[in-house]
Short mmCIF file of C-alpha atoms and ligand atoms in Angstrom, two decimals:
data_model
loop_
_atom_site.label_atom_id
_atom_site.label_comp_id
_atom_site.label_asym_id
_atom_site.label_seq_id
_atom_site.Cartn_x
_atom_site.Cartn_y
_atom_site.Cartn_z
CA MET A 148 10.82 -14.30 -0.18
CA SER A 149 12.93 -17.02 -2.55
CA LYS A 150 15.98 -16.38 -0.12
CA HIS A 151 17.05 -19.43 1.78
CA ILE A 152 17.05 -18.28 5.31
CA GLU A 153 18.21 -20.89 7.98
CA PRO A 154 15.04 -21.13 10.44
CA PHE A 155 15.95 -20.63 14.43
CA ASP A 156 15.50 -22.56 17.24
CA VAL A 157 12.15 -21.30 18.66
CA GLU A 158 11.98 -23.28 21.85
CA GLY A 159 15.84 -21.93 22.47
CA VAL A 160 14.60 -18.59 21.83
CA ARG A 161 11.07 -18.91 24.35
CA ALA A 162 13.80 -19.95 27.19
CA ASP A 163 15.02 -16.40 26.90
CA PHE A 164 11.57 -14.89 27.82
CA PRO A 165 10.89 -15.76 31.18
CA ILE A 166 6.96 -14.73 31.11
CA LEU A 167 6.73 -17.26 28.42
CA SER A 168 6.66 -19.98 30.86
CA ARG A 169 3.89 -18.18 32.92
CA GLU A 170 0.10 -19.60 33.14
CA VAL A 171 -2.77 -17.49 33.45
CA GLY A 172 -5.82 -17.46 35.05
CA GLY A 173 -7.55 -16.89 38.41
CA ASP A 174 -7.27 -13.67 40.44
CA ILE A 175 -6.07 -10.56 38.25
CA SER A 176 -5.75 -8.58 40.97
CA THR A 177 -2.48 -9.72 42.38
CA PRO A 178 -0.07 -9.62 39.17
CA GLY A 179 1.52 -13.13 38.59
CA ALA A 180 -0.19 -15.01 41.07
CA GLY A 181 -3.58 -16.74 41.74
CA PRO A 182 -4.95 -19.75 42.59
CA ASP A 183 -6.60 -20.68 39.73
CA ASP A 184 -3.08 -20.01 37.38
CA SER A 185 -3.61 -23.24 35.17
CA THR A 186 -3.66 -22.62 31.59
CA PRO A 187 0.10 -22.01 29.43
CA LEU A 188 -0.08 -18.43 28.16
CA VAL A 189 -0.25 -17.92 24.19
CA TYR A 190 0.70 -14.46 23.76
CA LEU A 191 -0.46 -12.92 20.56
CA ASP A 192 -0.61 -9.27 21.16
CA ASN A 193 2.77 -8.36 19.95
CA GLY A 194 1.66 -5.71 18.00
CA ALA A 195 0.91 -3.99 21.06
CA THR A 196 4.15 -4.74 22.96
CA SER A 197 6.29 -7.70 22.88
CA GLN A 198 7.83 -9.52 25.65
CA THR A 199 11.38 -8.74 27.11
CA PRO A 200 14.21 -11.17 27.10
CA GLU A 201 16.01 -12.09 30.20
CA ARG A 202 19.15 -10.13 28.97
CA VAL A 203 17.32 -7.35 28.39
CA ILE A 204 15.77 -6.95 32.23
CA ASP A 205 19.22 -7.65 33.35
CA ALA A 206 21.06 -5.28 31.29
CA MET A 207 18.49 -2.66 33.28
CA SER A 208 19.11 -4.29 36.63
CA THR A 209 22.71 -4.25 35.87
CA TYR A 210 22.73 -0.65 35.69
CA TYR A 211 20.51 -0.03 38.87
CA ARG A 212 22.54 -2.38 40.75
CA GLU A 213 25.83 -1.26 39.58
CA TYR A 214 26.05 1.96 37.66
CA ASN A 215 22.89 3.90 38.60
CA SER A 216 23.91 7.99 38.34
CA ASN A 217 22.70 10.79 36.04
CA VAL A 218 24.69 11.10 32.80
CA HIS A 219 26.52 13.90 30.87
CA ARG A 220 26.89 15.89 33.95
CA GLY A 221 29.48 14.00 36.50
CA VAL A 222 33.04 13.68 36.68
CA HIS A 223 32.29 10.69 39.08
CA HIS A 224 32.79 7.32 38.12
CA LEU A 225 29.40 6.10 38.37
CA SER A 226 28.24 9.06 36.03
CA GLN A 227 30.81 8.50 33.39
CA GLU A 228 30.14 4.58 33.48
CA ALA A 229 26.32 5.52 32.92
CA SER A 230 26.92 8.26 30.40
CA ILE A 231 29.50 5.97 28.35
CA ALA A 232 26.33 3.14 28.37
CA TYR A 233 23.92 5.86 27.65
CA GLU A 234 25.25 7.67 24.75
CA THR A 235 26.93 4.42 23.25
CA ALA A 236 23.18 3.29 22.95
CA HIS A 237 22.34 6.06 20.56
CA ASP A 238 25.35 4.86 18.46
CA ARG A 239 23.75 1.13 18.97
CA LEU A 240 20.62 2.12 17.54
CA ALA A 241 21.77 4.44 14.66
CA GLU A 242 23.85 1.20 13.73
CA PHE A 243 20.12 -0.75 13.90
CA ILE A 244 18.61 1.37 11.44
CA GLY A 245 21.41 2.13 9.09
CA ALA A 246 21.63 5.82 10.34
CA SER A 247 25.39 6.61 9.06
CA GLY A 248 25.74 10.02 10.76
CA GLY A 249 25.59 8.13 14.21
CA ARG A 250 24.51 9.02 17.48
CA GLU A 251 23.84 12.83 15.92
CA GLU A 252 20.99 11.33 14.24
CA ILE A 253 19.35 9.16 16.99
CA VAL A 254 16.66 11.10 19.79
CA PHE A 255 15.39 8.99 22.37
CA THR A 256 12.10 9.96 23.41
CA LYS A 257 9.19 7.97 25.15
CA ASN A 258 7.86 6.09 22.32
CA THR A 259 6.63 6.64 18.77
CA THR A 260 4.16 9.18 19.71
CA GLU A 261 6.52 11.40 21.49
CA SER A 262 8.91 11.19 18.11
CA MET A 263 6.32 12.30 16.18
CA ASN A 264 4.92 15.00 18.28
CA THR A 265 8.59 16.27 18.52
CA ILE A 266 8.62 17.21 14.86
CA ALA A 267 5.19 17.93 14.60
CA TYR A 268 5.76 20.49 17.58
CA SER A 269 9.58 21.60 16.63
CA TRP A 270 9.16 21.98 12.79
CA GLY A 271 5.57 21.96 12.28
CA LEU A 272 4.29 24.79 14.34
CA ALA A 273 7.63 26.71 13.05
CA GLU A 274 6.99 26.09 9.39
CA LEU A 275 3.59 25.00 8.70
CA GLY A 276 0.93 28.06 7.51
CA PRO A 277 -2.09 28.38 5.69
CA GLY A 278 -2.00 26.90 2.27
CA ASP A 279 0.15 24.32 3.21
CA GLU A 280 -0.43 20.57 2.86
CA ILE A 281 0.75 17.86 5.02
CA VAL A 282 -0.02 14.39 3.09
CA LEU A 283 -1.10 10.87 5.46
CA SER A 284 -2.31 7.83 4.69
CA GLU A 285 -6.02 6.32 5.61
CA MET A 286 -4.07 3.74 7.56
CA GLU A 287 -2.32 6.13 9.93
CA HIS A 288 -2.24 5.13 13.64
CA HIS A 289 -3.74 8.04 15.46
CA ALA A 290 -0.15 8.55 16.79
CA ALA A 291 0.56 10.53 13.25
CA LEU A 292 -3.37 11.00 12.41
CA VAL A 293 -4.02 12.94 15.57
CA THR A 294 -0.75 14.97 15.65
CA TRP A 295 -0.72 16.29 12.55
CA GLN A 296 -4.27 17.01 12.45
CA GLN A 297 -3.82 19.26 15.76
CA ILE A 298 -1.12 20.64 14.43
CA ALA A 299 -3.10 21.31 10.98
CA LYS A 300 -5.69 23.09 13.18
CA LYS A 301 -3.10 25.46 15.17
CA THR A 302 -1.52 26.45 11.95
CA GLY A 303 -4.09 26.74 9.49
CA ALA A 304 -2.33 23.94 6.96
CA ASP A 305 -4.34 21.05 5.26
CA VAL A 306 -4.11 17.30 5.72
CA LYS A 307 -4.94 15.06 2.94
CA PHE A 308 -5.40 11.50 3.28
CA VAL A 309 -4.13 8.77 1.01
CA ARG A 310 -6.84 6.34 -0.01
CA ILE A 311 -6.51 2.37 0.25
CA ASP A 312 -7.70 -0.03 -2.13
CA ASP A 313 -10.20 -3.00 -1.10
CA ASP A 314 -7.04 -5.19 0.00
CA GLY A 315 -5.55 -2.37 2.25
CA ARG A 316 -2.92 -1.35 0.04
CA LEU A 317 -2.14 2.58 -0.42
CA ASP A 318 -3.63 3.71 -3.76
CA MET A 319 -0.33 4.97 -5.11
CA ASP A 320 -2.28 6.94 -7.83
CA HIS A 321 -4.06 8.76 -5.66
CA ALA A 322 -0.43 9.39 -3.88
CA ARG A 323 0.63 11.35 -6.97
CA GLU A 324 -2.40 13.36 -7.40
CA LEU A 325 -2.09 14.29 -3.66
CA ILE A 326 1.33 15.14 -3.17
CA GLY A 327 2.28 18.46 -4.99
CA GLU A 328 3.93 21.82 -4.47
CA ASN A 329 1.67 22.38 -1.40
CA THR A 330 2.77 19.18 0.31
CA GLU A 331 5.49 20.48 3.19
CA MET A 332 5.05 16.90 5.09
CA VAL A 333 4.28 13.31 3.87
CA SER A 334 4.04 11.06 7.09
CA VAL A 335 3.17 7.55 6.48
CA VAL A 336 3.38 4.13 8.46
CA HIS A 337 5.67 2.01 7.01
CA VAL A 338 3.86 -1.00 8.22
CA SER A 339 0.24 -1.05 9.33
CA ASN A 340 -0.46 -2.17 12.65
CA VAL A 341 -4.12 -3.77 11.71
CA LEU A 342 -3.60 -4.33 7.82
CA GLY A 343 0.15 -5.62 8.00
CA THR A 344 0.41 -3.53 4.76
CA VAL A 345 3.81 -2.61 3.70
CA ASN A 346 3.77 0.79 2.18
CA PRO A 347 6.35 1.71 -0.51
CA VAL A 348 8.20 4.05 1.64
CA ALA A 349 11.30 4.75 -0.60
CA ASP A 350 8.66 5.47 -3.44
CA LEU A 351 7.05 7.96 -1.18
CA ALA A 352 10.02 9.53 -0.47
CA ASP A 353 10.84 10.24 -3.77
CA LEU A 354 7.56 11.72 -4.48
CA ALA A 355 7.45 13.56 -1.51
CA HIS A 356 11.26 15.22 -2.45
CA ALA A 357 10.67 15.79 -6.03
CA ASN A 358 7.83 18.17 -4.82
CA ASP A 359 9.94 19.79 -2.05
CA ALA A 360 8.49 18.45 0.78
CA TYR A 361 9.88 15.80 3.81
CA ILE A 362 8.72 12.38 4.82
CA PHE A 363 7.99 10.94 8.13
CA ALA A 364 7.84 6.93 8.33
CA ASP A 365 6.38 5.65 11.32
CA GLY A 366 8.12 2.61 11.83
CA ALA A 367 6.51 1.23 15.12
CA GLN A 368 5.38 -1.96 13.21
CA ALA A 369 8.37 -2.16 10.97
CA ALA A 370 11.58 -1.69 12.87
CA PRO A 371 10.60 -4.89 15.35
CA ASN A 372 10.64 -7.29 12.63
CA ARG A 373 11.93 -6.22 9.29
CA PRO A 374 15.63 -4.84 8.31
CA VAL A 375 15.49 -1.00 8.09
CA ASP A 376 17.91 1.07 6.83
CA VAL A 377 16.52 4.70 6.91
CA GLU A 378 19.03 5.49 3.90
CA GLU A 379 17.84 2.85 1.75
CA LEU A 380 14.33 4.31 2.94
CA GLY A 381 14.93 7.65 1.92
CA VAL A 382 13.32 9.06 4.57
CA ASP A 383 13.99 12.41 6.55
CA PHE A 384 12.34 10.89 9.94
CA TYR A 385 11.55 7.88 11.46
CA ALA A 386 10.18 6.75 14.47
CA PHE A 387 9.71 3.32 16.51
CA SER A 388 9.14 2.42 20.25
CA GLY A 389 11.51 -0.08 22.19
CA HIS A 390 8.55 -2.00 23.69
CA LYS A 391 7.69 -3.45 20.79
CA MET A 392 10.84 -4.86 19.60
CA CYS A 393 11.90 -6.61 23.00
CA GLY A 394 13.06 -3.96 24.61
CA PRO A 395 11.57 -1.99 27.67
CA THR A 396 8.57 0.29 27.72
CA GLY A 397 8.95 4.29 28.07
CA ILE A 398 11.70 4.53 25.25
CA GLY A 399 11.41 5.38 21.83
CA VAL A 400 13.62 6.51 18.84
CA LEU A 401 13.32 9.57 16.54
CA TYR A 402 15.56 9.21 13.88
CA GLY A 403 16.07 12.62 11.90
CA LYS A 404 18.59 13.58 9.03
CA GLU A 405 21.57 15.47 11.13
CA HIS A 406 21.34 18.94 8.79
CA LEU A 407 17.39 18.84 9.31
CA LEU A 408 17.71 18.01 13.15
CA GLU A 409 20.28 20.68 13.34
CA ALA A 410 18.24 23.27 11.58
CA ILE A 411 15.36 22.66 13.90
CA ASP A 412 14.95 24.26 17.17
CA PRO A 413 13.92 21.97 20.26
CA PHE A 414 10.55 22.27 21.54
CA LEU A 415 11.20 20.66 24.98
CA TYR A 416 13.00 23.19 27.23
CA GLY A 417 15.39 22.96 30.35
CA GLY A 418 18.29 21.06 31.23
CA MET A 419 20.78 19.06 29.60
CA MET A 420 19.43 20.35 26.27
CA ILE A 421 21.21 23.77 26.34
CA ARG A 422 24.65 24.90 25.76
CA LYS A 423 25.28 28.77 26.87
CA VAL A 424 22.53 30.04 29.46
CA SER A 425 21.94 33.82 30.39
CA PHE A 426 19.34 35.91 32.05
CA GLU A 427 18.65 36.91 28.82
CA ASP A 428 18.59 33.94 26.01
CA SER A 429 20.15 30.33 25.53
CA THR A 430 21.87 28.63 23.02
CA TRP A 431 21.33 24.63 22.38
CA ASN A 432 23.55 21.67 23.02
CA GLU A 433 24.63 19.32 19.97
CA LEU A 434 22.96 16.51 18.75
CA PRO A 435 21.14 14.79 19.93
CA TRP A 436 20.98 16.27 23.27
CA LYS A 437 19.28 19.51 22.35
CA PHE A 438 16.08 17.10 21.92
CA GLU A 439 16.71 15.29 25.04
CA ALA A 440 15.58 17.91 27.81
CA GLY A 441 15.77 16.76 31.29
CA THR A 442 17.28 13.63 32.77
CA PRO A 443 16.64 11.07 29.91
CA LEU A 444 15.84 7.43 29.82
CA ILE A 445 18.98 6.25 30.79
CA ALA A 446 17.97 2.54 32.37
CA GLU A 447 15.82 2.40 29.07
CA GLY A 448 18.52 3.03 26.56
CA ILE A 449 20.66 0.93 27.71
CA GLY A 450 17.73 -1.64 27.60
CA LEU A 451 16.99 -0.76 23.94
CA ALA A 452 20.44 -1.20 23.19
CA GLU A 453 20.72 -4.71 24.54
CA ALA A 454 17.30 -5.56 22.78
CA ALA A 455 18.68 -4.30 19.33
CA ASP A 456 22.13 -6.66 20.34
CA TYR A 457 19.68 -9.94 21.18
CA ILE A 458 17.49 -9.01 17.77
CA ASP A 459 20.56 -8.71 15.86
CA GLU A 460 22.47 -11.89 17.18
CA ILE A 461 19.26 -13.77 16.10
CA GLY A 462 18.89 -12.32 12.98
CA MET A 463 16.33 -9.86 11.75
CA GLU A 464 15.57 -11.78 8.33
CA ARG A 465 14.94 -14.97 10.26
CA ILE A 466 12.80 -13.36 12.44
CA GLN A 467 10.94 -11.84 9.91
CA ARG A 468 10.40 -14.83 8.11
CA HIS A 469 9.27 -16.64 11.08
CA GLU A 470 6.73 -14.20 11.61
CA LEU A 471 5.45 -14.32 8.17
CA GLU A 472 5.16 -17.85 8.26
CA LEU A 473 2.97 -18.12 11.42
CA ALA A 474 0.76 -15.24 9.91
CA ASP A 475 0.26 -17.00 6.61
CA TYR A 476 -0.37 -20.19 8.45
CA ALA A 477 -3.10 -18.40 10.45
CA MET A 478 -4.53 -16.46 7.33
CA GLU A 479 -4.76 -19.52 5.50
CA GLN A 480 -6.73 -21.23 8.07
CA LEU A 481 -8.91 -18.36 8.65
CA GLU A 482 -9.50 -17.87 4.97
CA GLY A 483 -10.83 -21.73 5.19
CA PHE A 484 -13.96 -20.11 7.24
CA ASP A 485 -16.62 -18.33 5.46
CA ASP A 486 -17.92 -16.78 8.47
CA VAL A 487 -14.53 -15.08 9.14
CA GLU A 488 -13.42 -11.62 7.41
CA VAL A 489 -9.63 -11.03 7.32
CA TYR A 490 -8.51 -7.50 6.66
CA GLY A 491 -5.33 -6.66 4.54
CA PRO A 492 -3.33 -7.70 1.74
CA PRO A 493 -4.15 -11.33 0.98
CA ARG A 494 -1.21 -14.15 1.72
CA GLY A 495 1.97 -14.45 -0.17
CA GLU A 496 2.21 -10.74 -0.38
CA ASP A 497 4.93 -8.69 1.78
CA ARG A 498 3.18 -7.88 4.57
CA SER A 499 3.83 -8.36 8.72
CA GLY A 500 2.77 -10.83 11.19
CA VAL A 501 -0.29 -8.98 12.23
CA VAL A 502 -3.80 -10.77 11.10
CA SER A 503 -6.98 -8.62 11.65
CA PHE A 504 -10.40 -10.20 11.72
CA ASN A 505 -13.85 -10.53 12.41
CA LEU A 506 -16.09 -13.47 13.30
CA ASP A 507 -19.51 -12.90 11.73
CA GLY A 508 -21.96 -12.77 14.47
CA VAL A 509 -19.52 -11.77 17.03
CA HIS A 510 -18.37 -8.78 18.39
CA ALA A 511 -14.37 -8.38 18.56
CA HIS A 512 -14.26 -7.85 22.31
CA ASP A 513 -16.46 -10.96 23.05
CA LEU A 514 -13.97 -12.89 20.69
CA ALA A 515 -10.80 -11.59 22.77
CA SER A 516 -12.57 -12.33 26.40
CA ILE A 517 -13.33 -15.80 24.69
CA MET A 518 -10.21 -16.43 23.66
CA ASN A 519 -8.55 -15.44 27.05
CA ASP A 520 -10.96 -18.10 28.69
CA TYR A 521 -8.01 -20.20 26.37
CA ALA A 522 -5.09 -17.98 27.75
CA VAL A 523 -4.82 -16.41 24.10
CA ALA A 524 -3.78 -12.65 24.43
CA ILE A 525 -4.95 -10.93 21.24
CA ARG A 526 -6.21 -7.56 20.69
CA ALA A 527 -9.57 -6.48 20.11
CA GLY A 528 -11.00 -2.98 19.00
CA ASP A 529 -10.05 -0.11 16.92
CA HIS A 530 -6.24 -0.29 17.78
CA CYS A 531 -5.96 3.27 17.67
CA THR A 532 -7.16 3.68 13.92
CA GLN A 533 -10.40 4.62 13.92
CA PRO A 534 -11.13 6.41 10.71
CA LEU A 535 -9.16 3.23 9.06
CA HIS A 536 -12.00 0.88 10.46
CA GLU A 537 -14.38 3.45 9.30
CA THR A 538 -13.04 3.18 6.01
CA LEU A 539 -13.17 -1.02 6.68
CA GLY A 540 -16.59 -0.57 7.43
CA THR A 541 -16.32 -2.24 11.04
CA ALA A 542 -16.00 -0.30 14.39
CA ALA A 543 -13.75 -2.96 15.82
CA SER A 544 -11.72 -6.17 14.72
CA ALA A 545 -9.69 -8.81 16.36
CA ARG A 546 -5.97 -8.93 15.87
CA ALA A 547 -3.52 -11.71 16.75
CA SER A 548 0.36 -10.47 15.99
CA PHE A 549 3.24 -12.77 15.98
CA TYR A 550 6.65 -12.65 16.94
CA LEU A 551 9.51 -14.71 16.93
CA TYR A 552 8.78 -16.98 20.06
CA ASN A 553 5.36 -17.96 18.82
CA THR A 554 4.63 -21.32 17.25
CA ARG A 555 2.56 -22.95 14.95
CA GLU A 556 0.62 -24.84 18.36
CA GLU A 557 0.11 -21.27 19.33
CA VAL A 558 -1.76 -20.66 16.16
CA ASP A 559 -3.49 -23.83 16.55
CA THR A 560 -4.92 -22.64 20.02
CA LEU A 561 -6.06 -19.55 18.63
CA LEU A 562 -8.09 -21.33 16.14
CA GLU A 563 -9.60 -23.56 18.61
CA ALA A 564 -10.46 -20.65 20.44
CA ILE A 565 -12.22 -18.97 17.54
CA ASP A 566 -14.04 -22.69 16.51
CA SER A 567 -15.15 -22.33 20.52
CA ALA A 568 -16.46 -18.53 20.36
CA ARG A 569 -18.43 -19.63 16.88
CA GLN A 570 -20.32 -22.75 18.75
CA LEU A 571 -20.90 -20.36 21.84
CA PHE A 572 -22.46 -17.67 19.44
CA ALA A 573 -24.40 -19.76 17.08
N1 7TS B 821 2.35 3.66 15.34
C1 7TS B 821 1.79 2.41 14.97
C2 7TS B 821 2.06 2.10 13.65
C3 7TS B 821 1.55 1.97 15.97
O1 7TS B 821 1.09 0.67 15.78
C4 7TS B 821 1.98 2.62 17.32
C5 7TS B 821 1.10 1.48 18.37
C6 7TS B 821 2.02 3.47 17.34
C7 7TS B 821 2.42 4.33 16.14
C8 7TS B 821 2.19 4.14 18.86
O2 7TS B 821 3.31 3.49 19.59
P1 7TS B 821 3.41 3.98 21.46
O3 7TS B 821 4.79 3.22 21.51
O4 7TS B 821 4.02 5.64 20.82
O5 7TS B 821 2.10 3.85 21.96
N2 7TS B 821 0.24 0.50 18.16
C9 7TS B 821 -0.22 -0.19 19.04
C10 7TS B 821 -1.46 -0.90 18.81
O6 7TS B 821 -1.56 -1.31 17.94
N3 7TS B 821 -1.61 -1.66 19.63
O7 7TS B 821 -1.32 -1.06 20.54
C11 7TS B 821 -0.37 -0.15 20.52
#
């Protein structure tokens, strides 16, 4: 990143997040309390879920306090206010990822997983059959891997996996070998939640389209921390989750090109998603409501739009830069230890702020547990990528994942805790 990007005031950002002033320890049966609470929280589990700024909490709280009402169907004042806020939230998210079709291209779902399942069920079940191929990568999250694997079983289609190289990059020669005339869908993670690898989605989109296949990019680890323009990427479908980008849990986004969403039949049926219903048949509502059956995620949608505002006001490029600097600093220190293995592309490459590693002789879960004594929250396990861990030759890894409110001092605390684990298990 050679372009000069002004840093932001991290302490100012931290003040936006009430939870970051928490101390942890003591009795976990009473969330938020405990007589022994004494150690300041170091939250490095942002890949799993990010924290929520006060203004996002306030936006949802204001909805419940002042205009809580069902949307789309009401003529009364509150319902109109709620409908406008909810519908406008779709426009805001369209703008956030460069979807020029606006709200018609933005379906609110529960999360990335549900976004993936929405296309797998509605498009995949209808269109796939024996002889068809779905191409994934070896670094897919279970959200994509299990979903397409099961749809393949139901339809008789095959799933193929593009290999990764020793540094956790996609083997593009192998991708060119696998993506061919039988390929119907290429589903690839934009940024790996374990390796930090940034995949060449635009090149994969070209490859998919040259073979009359569609491409679905899983943006769960990309949309929160790098500028995403779905049209520049050239993807047909894109998915991400609100809770990883300063937004609430319970809401995700499915982007789809308008003409594709138009052509696909929904798979969740019920109220709101219909236009005309008789005892014999039904027709579907306009986009995106045709894919949002039942009462939707109103407070969460409003909260997510606020999160998009928050991120854009700070500046996505600045967030990306900050996160990368922290990851780079952490990797530099970790690479200095010969008993630590760090996974994924080396420092200096375009990668994200997740750093997965193992310390010789210490199981990742034990490491995470010692970190917890330091109030450092990291994740340990397979991170919903069991086959990838098999490829890496380990059952589990420890993962620190940084975000806009983390500091270099917190990386130092992480390193201190690793050293303590080393002493304990030596
Ligand atoms: N895809 C990727 C790349 C992810 O990292 C995750 C969540 C998902 C999909 C699923 O997102 P969800 O919101 O539907 O659950 N990843 C992680 C993680 O790495 N640790 O906890 C959740």
